[in-house]
Short mmCIF file of C-alpha atoms in Angstrom, two decimals:
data_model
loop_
_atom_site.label_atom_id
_atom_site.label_comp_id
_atom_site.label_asym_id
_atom_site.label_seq_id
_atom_site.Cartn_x
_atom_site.Cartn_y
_atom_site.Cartn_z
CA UNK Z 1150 102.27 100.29 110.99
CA UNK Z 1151 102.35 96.43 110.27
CA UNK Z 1152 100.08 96.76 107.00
CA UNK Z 1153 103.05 99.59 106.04
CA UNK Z 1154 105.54 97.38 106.81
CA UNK Z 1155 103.64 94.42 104.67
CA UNK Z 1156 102.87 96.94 102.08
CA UNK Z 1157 106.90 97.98 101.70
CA UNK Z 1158 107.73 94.35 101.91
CA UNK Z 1159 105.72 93.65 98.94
CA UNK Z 1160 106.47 97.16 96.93
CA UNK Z 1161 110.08 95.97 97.21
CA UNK Z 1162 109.32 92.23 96.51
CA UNK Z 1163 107.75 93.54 93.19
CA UNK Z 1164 110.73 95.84 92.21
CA UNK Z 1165 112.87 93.28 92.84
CA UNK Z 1166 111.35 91.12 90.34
CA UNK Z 1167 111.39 94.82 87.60
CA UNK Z 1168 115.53 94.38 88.26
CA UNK Z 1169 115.20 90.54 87.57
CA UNK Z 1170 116.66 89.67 91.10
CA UNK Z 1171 117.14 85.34 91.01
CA UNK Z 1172 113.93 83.85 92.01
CA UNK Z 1173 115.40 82.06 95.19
CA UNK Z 1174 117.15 85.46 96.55
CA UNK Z 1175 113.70 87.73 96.10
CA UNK Z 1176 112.41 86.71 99.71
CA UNK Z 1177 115.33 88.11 101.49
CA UNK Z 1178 115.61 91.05 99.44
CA UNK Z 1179 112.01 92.13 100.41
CA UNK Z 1180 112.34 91.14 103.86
CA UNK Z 1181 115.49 93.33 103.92
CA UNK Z 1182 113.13 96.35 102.30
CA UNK Z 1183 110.81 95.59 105.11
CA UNK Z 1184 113.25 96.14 107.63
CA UNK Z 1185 114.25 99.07 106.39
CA UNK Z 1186 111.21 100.55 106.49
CA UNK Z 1187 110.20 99.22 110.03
CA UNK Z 1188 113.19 101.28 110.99
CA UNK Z 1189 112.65 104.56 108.94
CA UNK Z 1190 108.80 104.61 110.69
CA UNK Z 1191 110.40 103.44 114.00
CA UNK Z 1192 113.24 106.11 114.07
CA UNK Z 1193 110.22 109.11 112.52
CA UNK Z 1194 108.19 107.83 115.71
CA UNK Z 1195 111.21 108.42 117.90
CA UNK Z 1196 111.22 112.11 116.83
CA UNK Z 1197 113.80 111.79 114.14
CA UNK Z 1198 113.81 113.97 110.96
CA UNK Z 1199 113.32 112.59 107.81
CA UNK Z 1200 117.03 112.89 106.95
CA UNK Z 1201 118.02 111.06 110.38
CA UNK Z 1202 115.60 108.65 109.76
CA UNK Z 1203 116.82 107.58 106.22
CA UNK Z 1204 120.37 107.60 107.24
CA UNK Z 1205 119.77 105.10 110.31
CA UNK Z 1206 117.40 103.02 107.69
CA UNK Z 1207 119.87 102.98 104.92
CA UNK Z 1208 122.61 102.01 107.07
CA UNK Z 1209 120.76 99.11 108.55
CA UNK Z 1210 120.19 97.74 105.02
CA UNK Z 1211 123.32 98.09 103.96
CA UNK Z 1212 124.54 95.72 106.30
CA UNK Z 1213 122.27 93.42 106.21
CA UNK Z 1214 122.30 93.47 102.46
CA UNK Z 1215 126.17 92.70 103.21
CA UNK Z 1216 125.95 89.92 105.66
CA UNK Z 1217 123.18 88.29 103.70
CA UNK Z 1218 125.67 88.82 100.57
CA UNK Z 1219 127.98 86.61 102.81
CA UNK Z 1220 125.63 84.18 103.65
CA UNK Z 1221 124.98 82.91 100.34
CA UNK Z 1222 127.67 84.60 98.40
CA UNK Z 1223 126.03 86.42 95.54
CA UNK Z 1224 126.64 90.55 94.98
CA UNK Z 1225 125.64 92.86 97.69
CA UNK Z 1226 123.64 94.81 95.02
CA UNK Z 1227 120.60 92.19 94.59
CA UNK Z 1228 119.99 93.18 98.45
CA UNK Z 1229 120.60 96.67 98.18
CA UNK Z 1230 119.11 97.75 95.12
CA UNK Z 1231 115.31 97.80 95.14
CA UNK Z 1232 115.30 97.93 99.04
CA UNK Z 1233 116.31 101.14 98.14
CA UNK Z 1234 113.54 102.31 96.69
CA UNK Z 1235 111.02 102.91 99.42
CA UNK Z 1236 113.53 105.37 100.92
CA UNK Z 1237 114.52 107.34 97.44
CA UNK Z 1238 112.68 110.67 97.97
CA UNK Z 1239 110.03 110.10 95.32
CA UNK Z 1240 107.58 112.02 97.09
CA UNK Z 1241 110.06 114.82 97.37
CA UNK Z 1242 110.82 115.05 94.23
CA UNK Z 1243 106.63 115.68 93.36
CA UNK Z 1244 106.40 118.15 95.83
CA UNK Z 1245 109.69 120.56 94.85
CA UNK Z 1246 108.41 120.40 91.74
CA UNK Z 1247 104.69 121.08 92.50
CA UNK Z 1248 105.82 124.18 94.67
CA UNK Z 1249 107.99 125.17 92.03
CA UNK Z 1250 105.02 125.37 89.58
CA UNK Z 1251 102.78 127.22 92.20
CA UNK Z 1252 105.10 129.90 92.85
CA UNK Z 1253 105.07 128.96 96.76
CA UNK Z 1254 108.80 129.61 97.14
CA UNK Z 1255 108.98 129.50 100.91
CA UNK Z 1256 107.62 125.62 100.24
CA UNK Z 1257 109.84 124.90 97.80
CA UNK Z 1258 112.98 125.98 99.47
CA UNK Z 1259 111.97 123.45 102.41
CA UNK Z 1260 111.09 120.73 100.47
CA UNK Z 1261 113.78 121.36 97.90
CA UNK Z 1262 116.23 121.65 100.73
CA UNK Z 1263 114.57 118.62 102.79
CA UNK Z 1264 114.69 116.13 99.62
CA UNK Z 1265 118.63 117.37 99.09
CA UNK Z 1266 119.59 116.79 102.35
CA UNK Z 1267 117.78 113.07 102.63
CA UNK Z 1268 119.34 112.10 99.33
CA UNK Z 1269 122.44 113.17 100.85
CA UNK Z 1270 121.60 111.06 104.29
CA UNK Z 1271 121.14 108.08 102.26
CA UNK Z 1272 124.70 108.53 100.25
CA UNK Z 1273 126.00 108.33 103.71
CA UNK Z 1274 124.02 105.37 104.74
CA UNK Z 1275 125.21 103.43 102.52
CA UNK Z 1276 129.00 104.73 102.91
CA UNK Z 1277 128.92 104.48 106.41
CA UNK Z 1278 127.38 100.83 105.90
CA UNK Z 1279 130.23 99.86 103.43
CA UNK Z 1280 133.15 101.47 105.79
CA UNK Z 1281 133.19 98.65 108.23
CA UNK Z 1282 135.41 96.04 107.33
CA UNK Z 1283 134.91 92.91 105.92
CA UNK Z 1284 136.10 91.11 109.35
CA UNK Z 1285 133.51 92.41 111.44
CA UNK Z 1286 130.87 90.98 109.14
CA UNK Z 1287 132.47 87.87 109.09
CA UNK Z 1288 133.38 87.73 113.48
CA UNK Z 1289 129.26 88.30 113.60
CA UNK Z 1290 128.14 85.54 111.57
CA UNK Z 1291 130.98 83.19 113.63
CA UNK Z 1292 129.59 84.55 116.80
CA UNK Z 1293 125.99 84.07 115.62
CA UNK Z 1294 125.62 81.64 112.91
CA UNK Z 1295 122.23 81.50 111.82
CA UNK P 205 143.90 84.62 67.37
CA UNK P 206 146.84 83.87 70.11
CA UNK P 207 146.12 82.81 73.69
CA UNK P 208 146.85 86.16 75.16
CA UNK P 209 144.75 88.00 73.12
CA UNK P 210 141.36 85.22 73.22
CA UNK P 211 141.78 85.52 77.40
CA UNK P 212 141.76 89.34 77.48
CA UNK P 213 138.74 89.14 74.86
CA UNK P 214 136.94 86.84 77.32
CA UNK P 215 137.78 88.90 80.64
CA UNK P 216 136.35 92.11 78.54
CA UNK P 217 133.27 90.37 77.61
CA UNK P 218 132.62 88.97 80.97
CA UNK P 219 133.44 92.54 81.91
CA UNK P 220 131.39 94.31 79.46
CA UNK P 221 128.50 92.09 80.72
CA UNK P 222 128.53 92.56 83.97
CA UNK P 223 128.79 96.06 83.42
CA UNK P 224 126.13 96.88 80.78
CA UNK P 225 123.56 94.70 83.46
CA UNK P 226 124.24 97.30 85.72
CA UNK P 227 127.32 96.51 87.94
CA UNK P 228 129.54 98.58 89.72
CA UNK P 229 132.93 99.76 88.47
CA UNK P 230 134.98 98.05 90.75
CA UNK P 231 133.41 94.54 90.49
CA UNK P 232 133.76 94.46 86.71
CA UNK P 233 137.52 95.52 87.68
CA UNK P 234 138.15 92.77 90.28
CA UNK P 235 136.10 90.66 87.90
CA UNK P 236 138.39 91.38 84.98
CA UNK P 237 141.73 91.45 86.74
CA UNK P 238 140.66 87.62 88.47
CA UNK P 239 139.89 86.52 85.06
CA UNK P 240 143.85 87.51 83.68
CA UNK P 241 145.38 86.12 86.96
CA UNK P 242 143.87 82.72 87.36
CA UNK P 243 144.55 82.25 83.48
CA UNK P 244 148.46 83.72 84.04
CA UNK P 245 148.78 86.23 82.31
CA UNK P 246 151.28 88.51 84.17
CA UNK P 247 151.50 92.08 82.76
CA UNK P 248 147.93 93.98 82.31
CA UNK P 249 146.11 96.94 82.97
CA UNK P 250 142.21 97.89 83.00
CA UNK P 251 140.46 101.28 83.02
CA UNK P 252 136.57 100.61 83.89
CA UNK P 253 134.32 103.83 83.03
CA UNK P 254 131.21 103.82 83.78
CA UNK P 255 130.47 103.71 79.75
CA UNK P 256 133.52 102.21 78.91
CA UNK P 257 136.27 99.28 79.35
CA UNK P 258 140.14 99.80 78.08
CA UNK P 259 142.23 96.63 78.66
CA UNK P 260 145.60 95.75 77.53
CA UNK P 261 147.82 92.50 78.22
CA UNK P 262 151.53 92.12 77.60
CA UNK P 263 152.05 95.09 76.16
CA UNK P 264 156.17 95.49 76.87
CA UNK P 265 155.89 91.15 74.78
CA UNK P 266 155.30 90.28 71.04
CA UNK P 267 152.38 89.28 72.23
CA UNK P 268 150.46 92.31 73.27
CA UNK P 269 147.32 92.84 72.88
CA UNK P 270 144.79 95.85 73.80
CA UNK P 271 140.96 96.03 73.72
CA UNK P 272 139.00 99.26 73.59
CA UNK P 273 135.01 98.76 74.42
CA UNK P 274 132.35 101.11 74.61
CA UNK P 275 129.33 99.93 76.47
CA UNK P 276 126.04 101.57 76.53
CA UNK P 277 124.38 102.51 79.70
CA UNK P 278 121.79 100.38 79.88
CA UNK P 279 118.39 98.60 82.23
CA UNK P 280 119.51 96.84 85.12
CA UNK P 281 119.31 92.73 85.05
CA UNK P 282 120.55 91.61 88.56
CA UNK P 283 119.90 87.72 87.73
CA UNK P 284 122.77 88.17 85.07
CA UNK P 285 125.27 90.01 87.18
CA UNK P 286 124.91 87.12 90.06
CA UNK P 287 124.98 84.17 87.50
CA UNK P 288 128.46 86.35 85.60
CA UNK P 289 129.71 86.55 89.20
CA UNK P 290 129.39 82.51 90.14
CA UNK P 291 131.17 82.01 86.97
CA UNK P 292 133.83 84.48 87.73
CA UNK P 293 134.34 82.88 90.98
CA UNK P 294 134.60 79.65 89.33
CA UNK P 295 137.50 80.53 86.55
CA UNK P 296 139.75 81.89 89.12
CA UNK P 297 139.40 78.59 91.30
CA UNK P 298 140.64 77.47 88.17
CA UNK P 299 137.32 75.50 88.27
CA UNK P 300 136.47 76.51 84.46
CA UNK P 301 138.75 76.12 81.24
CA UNK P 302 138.40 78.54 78.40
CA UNK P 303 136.24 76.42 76.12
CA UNK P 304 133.82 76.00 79.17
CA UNK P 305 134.17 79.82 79.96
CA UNK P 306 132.93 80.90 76.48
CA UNK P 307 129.80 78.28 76.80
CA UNK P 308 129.02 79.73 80.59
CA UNK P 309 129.11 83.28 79.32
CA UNK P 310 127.03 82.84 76.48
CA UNK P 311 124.24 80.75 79.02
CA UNK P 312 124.88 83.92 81.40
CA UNK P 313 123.55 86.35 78.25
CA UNK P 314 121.33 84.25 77.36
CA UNK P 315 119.15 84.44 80.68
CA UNK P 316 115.74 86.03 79.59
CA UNK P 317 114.16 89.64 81.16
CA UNK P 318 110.65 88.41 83.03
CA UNK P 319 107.61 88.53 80.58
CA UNK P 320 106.15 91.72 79.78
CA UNK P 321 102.91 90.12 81.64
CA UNK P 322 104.77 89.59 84.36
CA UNK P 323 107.02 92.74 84.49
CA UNK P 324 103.46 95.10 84.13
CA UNK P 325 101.92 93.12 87.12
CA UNK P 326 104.40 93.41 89.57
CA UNK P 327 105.45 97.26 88.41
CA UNK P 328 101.04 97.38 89.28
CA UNK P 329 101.45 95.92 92.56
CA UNK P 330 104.75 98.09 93.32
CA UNK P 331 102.75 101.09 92.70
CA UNK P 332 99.83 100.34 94.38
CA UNK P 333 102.06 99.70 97.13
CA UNK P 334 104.04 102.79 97.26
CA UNK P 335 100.79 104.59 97.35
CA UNK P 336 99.66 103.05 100.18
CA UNK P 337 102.84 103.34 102.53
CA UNK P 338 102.85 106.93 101.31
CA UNK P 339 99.89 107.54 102.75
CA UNK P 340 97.11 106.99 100.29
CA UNK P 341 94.60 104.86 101.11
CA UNK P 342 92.73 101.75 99.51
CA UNK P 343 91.20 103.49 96.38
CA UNK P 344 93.93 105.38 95.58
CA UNK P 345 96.18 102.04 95.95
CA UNK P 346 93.80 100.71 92.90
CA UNK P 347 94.29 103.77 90.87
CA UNK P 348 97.93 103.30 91.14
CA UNK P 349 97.56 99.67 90.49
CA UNK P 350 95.84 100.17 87.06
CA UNK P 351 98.23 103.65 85.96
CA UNK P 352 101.68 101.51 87.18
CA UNK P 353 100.66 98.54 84.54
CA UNK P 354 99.99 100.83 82.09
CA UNK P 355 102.82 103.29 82.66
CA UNK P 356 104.81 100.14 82.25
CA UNK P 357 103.51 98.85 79.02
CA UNK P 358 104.28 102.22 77.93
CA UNK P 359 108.11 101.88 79.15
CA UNK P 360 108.74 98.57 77.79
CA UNK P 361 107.75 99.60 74.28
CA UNK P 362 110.27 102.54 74.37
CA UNK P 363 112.51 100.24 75.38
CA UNK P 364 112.19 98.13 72.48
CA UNK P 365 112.08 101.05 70.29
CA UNK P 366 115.19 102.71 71.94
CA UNK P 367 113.52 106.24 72.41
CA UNK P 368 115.97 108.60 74.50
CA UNK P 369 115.30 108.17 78.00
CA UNK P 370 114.77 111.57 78.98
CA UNK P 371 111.52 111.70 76.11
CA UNK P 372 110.31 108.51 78.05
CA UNK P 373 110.51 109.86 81.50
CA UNK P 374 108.65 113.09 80.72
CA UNK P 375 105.69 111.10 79.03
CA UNK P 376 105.63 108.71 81.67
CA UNK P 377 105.38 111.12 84.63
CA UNK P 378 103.09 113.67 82.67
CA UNK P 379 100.87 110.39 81.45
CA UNK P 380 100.85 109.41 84.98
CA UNK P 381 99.73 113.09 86.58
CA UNK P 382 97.52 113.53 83.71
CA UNK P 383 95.19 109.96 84.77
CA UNK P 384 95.68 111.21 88.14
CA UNK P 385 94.22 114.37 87.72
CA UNK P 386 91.62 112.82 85.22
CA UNK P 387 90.24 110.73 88.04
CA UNK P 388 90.10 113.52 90.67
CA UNK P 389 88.53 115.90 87.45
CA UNK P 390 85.71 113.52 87.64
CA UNK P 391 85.00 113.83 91.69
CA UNK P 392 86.36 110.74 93.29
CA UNK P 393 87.57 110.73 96.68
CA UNK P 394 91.00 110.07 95.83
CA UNK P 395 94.14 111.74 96.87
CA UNK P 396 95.91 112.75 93.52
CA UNK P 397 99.52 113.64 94.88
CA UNK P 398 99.31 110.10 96.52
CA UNK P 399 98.63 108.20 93.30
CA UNK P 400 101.64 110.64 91.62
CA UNK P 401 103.95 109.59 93.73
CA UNK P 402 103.08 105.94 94.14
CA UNK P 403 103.72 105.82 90.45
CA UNK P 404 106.60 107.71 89.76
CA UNK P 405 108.24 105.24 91.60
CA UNK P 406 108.96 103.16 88.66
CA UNK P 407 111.17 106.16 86.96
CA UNK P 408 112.64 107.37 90.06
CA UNK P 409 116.68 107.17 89.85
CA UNK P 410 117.15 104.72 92.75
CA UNK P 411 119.49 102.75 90.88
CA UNK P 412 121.55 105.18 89.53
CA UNK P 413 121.59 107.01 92.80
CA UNK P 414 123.09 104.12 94.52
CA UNK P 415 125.84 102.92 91.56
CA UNK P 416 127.00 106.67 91.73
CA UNK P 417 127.34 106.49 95.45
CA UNK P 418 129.24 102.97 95.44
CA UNK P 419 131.24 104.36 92.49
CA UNK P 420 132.38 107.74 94.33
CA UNK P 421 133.10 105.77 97.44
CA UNK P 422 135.61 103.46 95.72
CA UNK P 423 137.18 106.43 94.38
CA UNK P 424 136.01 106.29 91.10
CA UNK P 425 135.11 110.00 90.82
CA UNK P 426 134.52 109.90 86.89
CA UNK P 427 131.67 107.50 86.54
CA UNK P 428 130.19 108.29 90.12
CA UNK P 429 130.06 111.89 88.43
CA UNK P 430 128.22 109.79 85.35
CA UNK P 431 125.75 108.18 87.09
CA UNK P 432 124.97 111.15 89.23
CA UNK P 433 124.15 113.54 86.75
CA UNK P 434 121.98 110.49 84.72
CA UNK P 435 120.42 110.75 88.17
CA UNK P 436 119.58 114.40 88.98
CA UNK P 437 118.85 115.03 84.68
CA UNK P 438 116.03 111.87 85.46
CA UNK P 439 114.80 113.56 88.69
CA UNK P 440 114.55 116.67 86.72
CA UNK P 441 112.62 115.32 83.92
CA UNK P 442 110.06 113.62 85.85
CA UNK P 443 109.63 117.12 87.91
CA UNK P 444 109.18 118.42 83.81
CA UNK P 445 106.36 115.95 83.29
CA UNK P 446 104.50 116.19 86.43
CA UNK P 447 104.61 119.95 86.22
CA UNK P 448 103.35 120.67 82.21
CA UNK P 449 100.08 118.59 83.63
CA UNK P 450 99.24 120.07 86.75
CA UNK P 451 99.97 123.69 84.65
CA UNK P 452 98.00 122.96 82.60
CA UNK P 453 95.15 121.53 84.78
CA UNK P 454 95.22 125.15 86.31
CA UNK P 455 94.17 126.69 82.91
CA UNK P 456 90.78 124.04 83.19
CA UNK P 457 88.10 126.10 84.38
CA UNK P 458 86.44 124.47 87.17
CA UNK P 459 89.32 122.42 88.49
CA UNK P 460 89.64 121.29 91.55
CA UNK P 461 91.92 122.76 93.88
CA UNK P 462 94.57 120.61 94.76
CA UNK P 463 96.81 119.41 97.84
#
């Protein structure tokens, strides 16, 4: 679980770098991929579905994407964007299709449905994650500036 | 040109940069509306698609003035949307005079993509690494390695040659499956779906997936609409790719069963 958590940190180190994130802001957007991830495995350990498990994981780096936004005021996107990626449902997409081409319909409806209803989970991730207001963000870091 | 008109052409340009590097529809609004204030003007109104900027200042004065821009959809350059935003923030603390402004936004445009060296190692390593948290393991991780630099040499140059994108993401993900399959064809231990999807990772719509969501949840129904059908057409076109190859690996005699 730590060498997937290293791995995702430096998948989304190196993607950050495709998207030509600043040099100085990479570190914190992989460490915020990182997290993510820790969470997605920790919340599939707990028992959660794939679709819980994104949405807890996308909402957690959605905030911290904001609050580090706040911290040294550049766009929430350069945090959000490629931290993204390790929760996109690449491997869902592969496997609809390869279903799809096999004729194994009973498959394909689950993993059709399945990578539907995670892409949906992370939509509301990152809605959920933008809904809180501005003035909680900023009460936290006041209550612990770091 | 009067004053009006050169500070709307300046907010539109900051805007049209900000949103051709991949912002979101209501930054390069805020953006554009910050812009008018901090330079006074009084009486304007902007319409941000997400291909698209319509802007008009003045328009009951003499002085009116409207610009009409159409802006390509086009790769995503976060470095450029932070260093436009710093500047933004700097004209309306009245910071920043026009003649400065100009100079800024012209540095801003002028701040280089990584080298293609550079951009095909770390779209390697990405790979490899999206392998291995996928569940491949070590070998697989290197086959991903060498297909992600190479499926990136091959984006780059359609990039510079401006082939559609939908041509580019069926070659990619059918190049990809087809190596794959290659090097399980010629009986190494490797787990082909894991290499697959460790490299489609570079064409997967992440991006546009997100700017739809932000876009719908500000209410901007139009280009969330945009961006998510550029994402489900790309989804659908690397499922096109990946799924000519392994049809056709089924018409190989002697293949290898897969999964």
């Amino acid at each position: 679980m730590i060498l997937q958590v290293i791995a995702a940190t430096f998948a989304v180190a190196s993607f950050s770098i495709l998207f030509s994130v600043p040099k100085d802001q990479c570190i914190l957007a992989a460490l915020n991929g990182g997290i993510a991830w820790f969470s997605y495995l920790f919340l599939s350990q707990l028992g959660a579905g794939p679709a819980v498990s994104s949405l807890g994981a996308t909402l957690l780096l959605t905030l911290l994407a904001r609050l580090f936004a706040l911290h040294r005021k550049h766009p929430v996107t350069i945090y959000l964007m490629a931290g993204i990626f390790p929760l996109v449902p690449g491997s869902g997409i592969y496997y609809t299709s390869y279903y799809f081409i096999m004729s194994d319909m009973e498959s394909f409806v689950a993993k059709g449905t399945e990578t539907f209803k995670v892409a949906g989970a992370i939509a509301l991730g990152i809605i959920f994650g933008f809904a809180l207001p501005q003035k909680f963000l900023l009460f936290a870091r006041r209550k612990f500036p770091y | 040109m009067s004053y009006n008109k050169e500070i709307l052409t300046l907010a539109v340009e900051i805007g049209d940069e900000l949103l051709r590097n991949g912002g979101e529809i209501y930054r390069v609004e805020d953006t554009i509306f910050h812009i008018l204030k901090a330079f006074e003007i009084e009486n304007y109104d902007v319409y941000v698609l997400s291909n698209g900027i319509f802007a008009s200042a003045n328009e009951d004065s003499d002085e009116s003035c409207s610009i009409i821009r159409h802006v390509p959809l086009g790769d995503v350059h976060l470095g450029r949307i932070a260093a436009i935003n710093q500047l933004s923030r700097e004209i309306s603390e009245k910071k920043c005079d026009l003649k400065t402004a100009w100079d800024r936004l012209e540095q801003c445009r002028s701040i280089p993509l990584p080298k293609p060296a550079t951009l095909t190692f770390f779209a390697g390593l990405g790979c490899s690494c999206y392998t291995y948290i996928f569940g491949g393991n070590f070998l697989d991780a290197i086959f991903a390695f060498l297909f992600g630099m190479i499926l990136e040499i091959y984006l780059i140059y359609t990039r510079r040659k401006k082939t559609s994108k939908f041509i580019s993401n069926i070659v990619g993900s059918a190049f990809v499956t087809f190596a794959s399959l290659f090097v399980l064809h010629l009986g190494l231990p490797v787990l082909q779906d894991k290499i697959v999807i460790g490299d489609i990772m570079p064409l997967v719509p992440g991006v546009a997936l997100t700017t739809s969501i932000r876009d719908l949840f500000n209410g901007d129904y139009l280009s969330g609409a945009i961006h998510l059908l550029d994402a489900l057409l790309t989804a659908m076109c690397i499922a096109v790719g990946v799924g000519s190859m392994i049809i056709l690996y089924q018409y190989i005699p002697g293949g290898v069963p897969l999964l």
